[in-house]
Amino acid sequence: MSIGNSPEDERPFDDVSDVSGVPEKPRPSIGRALQQARIAAGLTVDDVSSATRVRIAIVHAIESDDFAPCGGDVYARGHIRTLARAVHLDPDPLIAQYDADHGGRPAPTPAAPLFEAERIRPERRGPNWTAAMVAAIVAVVGFVGFTVFKGGSGSDAGTQVAEGAQPSKSTSSSPSAGTGKSTDPKPDPTESAIAAAPQDKVTVQVSAVDGRSWISAKDHNGRLLFDGLLKQGDSKTFQDSSKINLVLGDAGAIQLYVNGKKIEDDFQPGAVERLTYTKGDPQVG
């Protein structure tokens, strides 16, 4: 006689058999789970492909548990996540199942130190403008003092002081204007670094402005620059001599700046996008 099981013992994906030793029904594969959910939602493969922008051939392959057409673990994970959302499944258990079947999730690679240096560089210019403004004010005060000392009479000195005060205003305002120009484009130091990026390189900034999104970035040699999750408000900057390859797990949550220019593509929420940018105009490759 079987002993009554608690609700936790009845979870379909945890135990192979119950306490009585009777085998339980094995959990479905990733592809089978996605297919069953799609059918239950009343959707065709064409419907899912149109909604997710994942090619029909890849949808068929994934539902058959063939992940080779995805082009690698990074792309396969992104497709599984996108298809799961389209058929109203929680993608996290499926991703965990995929990782368990394929050797685990690869460790994210941090962005190269070069990009941190690019972000910090604009901050170092502030003290130079401050020093220039102080030097200009000291020079004006010295000129006014010299003029007063040399003027002689009280009335002449008063006139000369008044005349000397005018250069003081114009000169002191000039560094202020210069300081304003230096700080105006600096709400975000990273954007300043992108705007000042050299013309012989490609610089791409990825910001999660409308939610979180998994992203992957590679250079022109195929070297992985970053593979991980950007939380809302996070930003990453990548730079290469000729080309940056991107994969966006949820392109609708991402804002892109390429070579200092905002990309205005209307990415849909939950859509996976594979993009390539070069050092020329910000055109998708």
XYZ file of C-alpha atoms in Angstrom:
285
model
C 0.000 0.000 0.000
C 1.364 3.397 -1.019
C 1.952 6.019 1.656
C 0.281 9.364 0.846
C 2.629 11.833 -0.805
C 2.916 15.508 0.002
C 2.375 18.034 -2.854
C 6.127 18.497 -3.099
C 6.551 14.753 -3.861
C 4.079 15.016 -6.740
C 6.142 17.485 -8.779
C 6.574 15.941 -12.278
C 10.205 16.982 -12.823
C 11.845 16.078 -9.515
C 11.431 12.369 -8.675
C 11.698 9.393 -10.991
C 9.466 7.200 -8.760
C 7.219 7.600 -5.751
C 7.838 6.016 -2.326
C 6.081 2.809 -3.381
C 8.699 2.232 -6.082
C 6.282 2.689 -9.008
C 7.975 4.650 -11.807
C 6.445 8.019 -12.560
C 5.996 9.466 -16.030
C 9.316 11.040 -17.147
C 9.358 14.758 -17.819
C 9.066 15.745 -21.481
C 12.070 16.936 -23.437
C 12.567 20.649 -24.119
C 11.297 20.363 -27.674
C 8.300 18.257 -26.664
C 7.371 20.688 -23.875
C 7.474 23.645 -26.289
C 5.444 21.750 -28.902
C 2.762 20.709 -26.406
C 2.479 24.263 -25.073
C 2.202 25.653 -28.613
C -0.560 23.212 -29.501
C -2.367 23.928 -26.224
C -2.209 27.656 -27.036
C -3.776 27.025 -30.445
C -0.735 28.293 -32.346
C 0.933 26.969 -35.497
C 4.659 26.947 -36.161
C 4.095 29.839 -38.588
C 2.337 31.810 -35.829
C 5.236 31.303 -33.432
C 7.816 32.153 -36.105
C 6.002 35.390 -36.995
C 5.646 36.412 -33.346
C 9.262 35.668 -32.371
C 11.098 36.286 -35.679
C 12.748 32.878 -35.256
C 12.914 31.056 -38.591
C 10.401 28.256 -39.198
C 13.176 25.707 -39.780
C 14.737 26.509 -36.404
C 11.353 26.254 -34.618
C 10.821 22.793 -36.154
C 14.365 21.740 -35.204
C 14.024 22.866 -31.576
C 10.668 21.109 -31.204
C 12.513 17.963 -32.404
C 15.263 18.580 -29.789
C 17.782 19.336 -32.533
C 19.686 22.458 -31.427
C 22.462 22.309 -34.046
C 20.745 24.811 -36.427
C 20.774 27.389 -33.604
C 24.512 27.896 -34.093
C 25.710 27.237 -30.538
C 24.637 27.150 -26.895
C 24.300 30.935 -26.654
C 21.835 31.119 -29.546
C 20.016 27.955 -28.484
C 19.367 29.400 -25.013
C 18.046 32.626 -26.500
C 15.705 30.758 -28.887
C 14.384 28.505 -26.102
C 13.651 31.548 -23.939
C 11.894 33.381 -26.778
C 9.781 30.393 -27.865
C 8.800 29.607 -24.264
C 7.478 33.124 -23.751
C 5.569 32.958 -27.034
C 3.706 29.811 -25.935
C 3.193 31.027 -22.335
C 5.766 28.783 -20.646
C 8.203 29.759 -17.901
C 11.567 29.688 -19.753
C 13.787 29.235 -16.666
C 13.123 25.482 -16.100
C 13.711 24.818 -19.803
C 16.975 26.785 -19.766
C 18.074 24.874 -16.665
C 17.188 21.596 -18.377
C 19.189 22.613 -21.458
C 22.205 23.578 -19.338
C 22.045 20.256 -17.479
C 21.986 18.360 -20.786
C 24.791 20.394 -22.389
C 27.455 20.760 -19.714
C 26.131 23.788 -17.830
C 25.972 27.498 -18.545
C 29.310 29.048 -19.634
C 30.760 31.648 -17.273
C 30.197 35.251 -18.501
C 33.281 36.971 -19.855
C 33.733 40.539 -18.514
C 34.256 43.376 -20.966
C 37.882 44.223 -21.717
C 39.552 46.890 -19.502
C 39.817 49.142 -22.566
C 36.103 49.950 -22.302
C 36.397 50.978 -18.662
C 39.215 53.313 -19.635
C 37.003 54.865 -22.305
C 34.296 55.562 -19.710
C 36.679 57.133 -17.211
C 38.548 59.373 -19.623
C 35.938 62.209 -19.882
C 35.872 62.566 -16.074
C 39.542 63.598 -15.986
C 38.930 66.758 -18.031
C 36.879 68.580 -15.360
C 39.805 69.772 -13.166
C 41.570 71.271 -16.224
C 38.635 73.603 -16.967
C 38.399 74.576 -13.309
C 42.085 75.479 -13.222
C 41.712 77.548 -16.403
C 38.773 79.490 -14.934
C 40.658 80.207 -11.684
C 43.719 81.377 -13.632
C 41.566 83.716 -15.757
C 39.914 85.258 -12.669
C 43.287 85.788 -10.972
C 44.624 87.486 -14.123
C 41.625 89.849 -14.300
C 41.875 90.760 -10.607
C 45.601 91.463 -11.046
C 44.942 93.679 -14.081
C 42.255 95.676 -12.232
C 44.540 96.132 -9.219
C 47.405 97.313 -11.388
C 45.135 99.812 -13.194
C 43.807 101.243 -9.901
C 47.296 101.584 -8.505
C 48.540 103.430 -11.596
C 45.495 105.694 -12.031
C 46.422 108.322 -9.397
C 43.271 110.420 -8.730
C 40.126 109.007 -7.121
C 37.790 109.821 -10.053
C 40.186 108.506 -12.656
C 40.755 105.410 -10.578
C 36.986 104.899 -10.286
C 36.601 105.192 -14.053
C 39.457 102.817 -14.663
C 38.063 100.297 -12.167
C 34.681 100.436 -13.902
C 36.355 99.910 -17.286
C 38.456 97.120 -15.866
C 35.389 95.372 -14.465
C 34.008 94.718 -17.966
C 36.830 92.396 -19.039
C 36.342 90.629 -15.696
C 32.750 89.683 -16.593
C 33.491 88.651 -20.160
C 36.651 86.778 -19.246
C 35.108 84.932 -16.305
C 32.056 84.009 -18.369
C 34.207 82.539 -21.117
C 35.575 79.689 -19.014
C 32.076 79.095 -17.668
C 30.800 78.724 -21.228
C 33.685 76.410 -21.964
C 32.862 74.412 -18.848
C 29.215 74.209 -19.930
C 30.233 72.781 -23.294
C 32.373 70.178 -21.558
C 29.652 69.072 -19.154
C 26.503 69.368 -21.326
C 26.980 66.053 -23.167
C 27.978 64.304 -19.952
C 24.787 63.003 -18.264
C 26.372 59.590 -18.791
C 30.211 59.283 -19.033
C 29.809 56.192 -21.204
C 27.859 58.116 -23.874
C 30.565 60.794 -23.919
C 33.183 58.142 -24.526
C 31.124 56.699 -27.394
C 30.608 60.105 -28.994
C 34.386 60.672 -28.881
C 35.203 57.172 -30.190
C 37.895 57.066 -32.924
C 36.644 56.856 -36.477
C 38.812 53.826 -37.289
C 36.954 51.633 -34.739
C 33.418 50.495 -34.094
C 31.955 51.305 -30.673
C 28.629 49.858 -29.494
C 26.764 50.683 -26.283
C 23.996 48.320 -25.113
C 21.626 49.617 -22.397
C 18.710 47.750 -20.782
C 16.237 50.651 -20.505
C 12.855 48.887 -20.603
C 13.601 45.711 -18.643
C 16.265 43.075 -18.342
C 17.710 41.132 -21.279
C 20.317 38.483 -21.906
C 22.979 39.631 -24.415
C 26.046 38.184 -26.123
C 28.811 40.172 -27.855
C 31.761 39.002 -29.990
C 34.572 40.814 -31.821
C 35.546 40.348 -35.495
C 37.623 37.270 -34.607
C 34.667 35.576 -32.903
C 36.134 36.145 -29.425
C 33.390 36.318 -26.787
C 33.385 39.768 -25.144
C 30.313 39.277 -22.962
C 27.616 36.658 -22.362
C 25.179 37.359 -19.578
C 22.107 39.161 -18.270
C 21.750 42.953 -18.274
C 19.392 44.098 -15.529
C 17.219 47.151 -16.121
C 19.388 50.260 -15.957
C 22.624 48.362 -16.710
C 24.816 49.278 -19.668
C 27.734 47.656 -21.519
C 30.099 49.178 -24.086
C 32.058 47.183 -26.660
C 34.759 48.299 -29.118
C 36.631 46.564 -31.935
C 38.838 47.536 -34.848
C 36.304 46.454 -37.480
C 33.162 44.617 -36.318
C 30.946 43.825 -33.291
C 28.492 40.891 -33.425
C 25.517 41.059 -31.025
C 22.755 38.699 -29.952
C 19.912 40.276 -27.948
C 17.673 37.888 -26.024
C 14.925 40.505 -25.546
C 15.615 43.215 -28.107
C 12.540 45.211 -27.092
C 14.183 46.062 -23.751
C 17.437 47.295 -25.323
C 18.601 50.738 -26.493
C 21.628 50.793 -28.824
C 24.167 53.511 -29.603
C 26.573 52.735 -32.453
C 29.519 55.060 -33.064
C 27.736 57.756 -31.047
C 24.410 57.467 -32.913
C 21.181 56.040 -31.496
C 19.748 53.064 -33.398
C 16.058 53.723 -34.015
C 15.003 50.161 -35.022
C 11.615 49.195 -33.586
C 12.584 45.972 -31.808
C 9.638 43.977 -30.461
C 9.490 42.867 -26.795
C 10.733 39.302 -26.372
C 12.280 39.191 -29.865
C 15.744 37.685 -30.345
C 17.924 39.845 -32.617
C 21.297 38.944 -34.178
C 23.064 42.149 -35.242
C 26.431 43.117 -36.743
C 27.865 46.657 -36.679
C 30.997 48.006 -38.387
C 33.136 51.112 -37.996
C 31.287 52.993 -40.761
C 27.735 54.322 -40.476
C 25.538 52.522 -37.912
C 24.047 50.112 -40.420
C 22.989 46.640 -39.390
C 25.246 44.080 -41.080
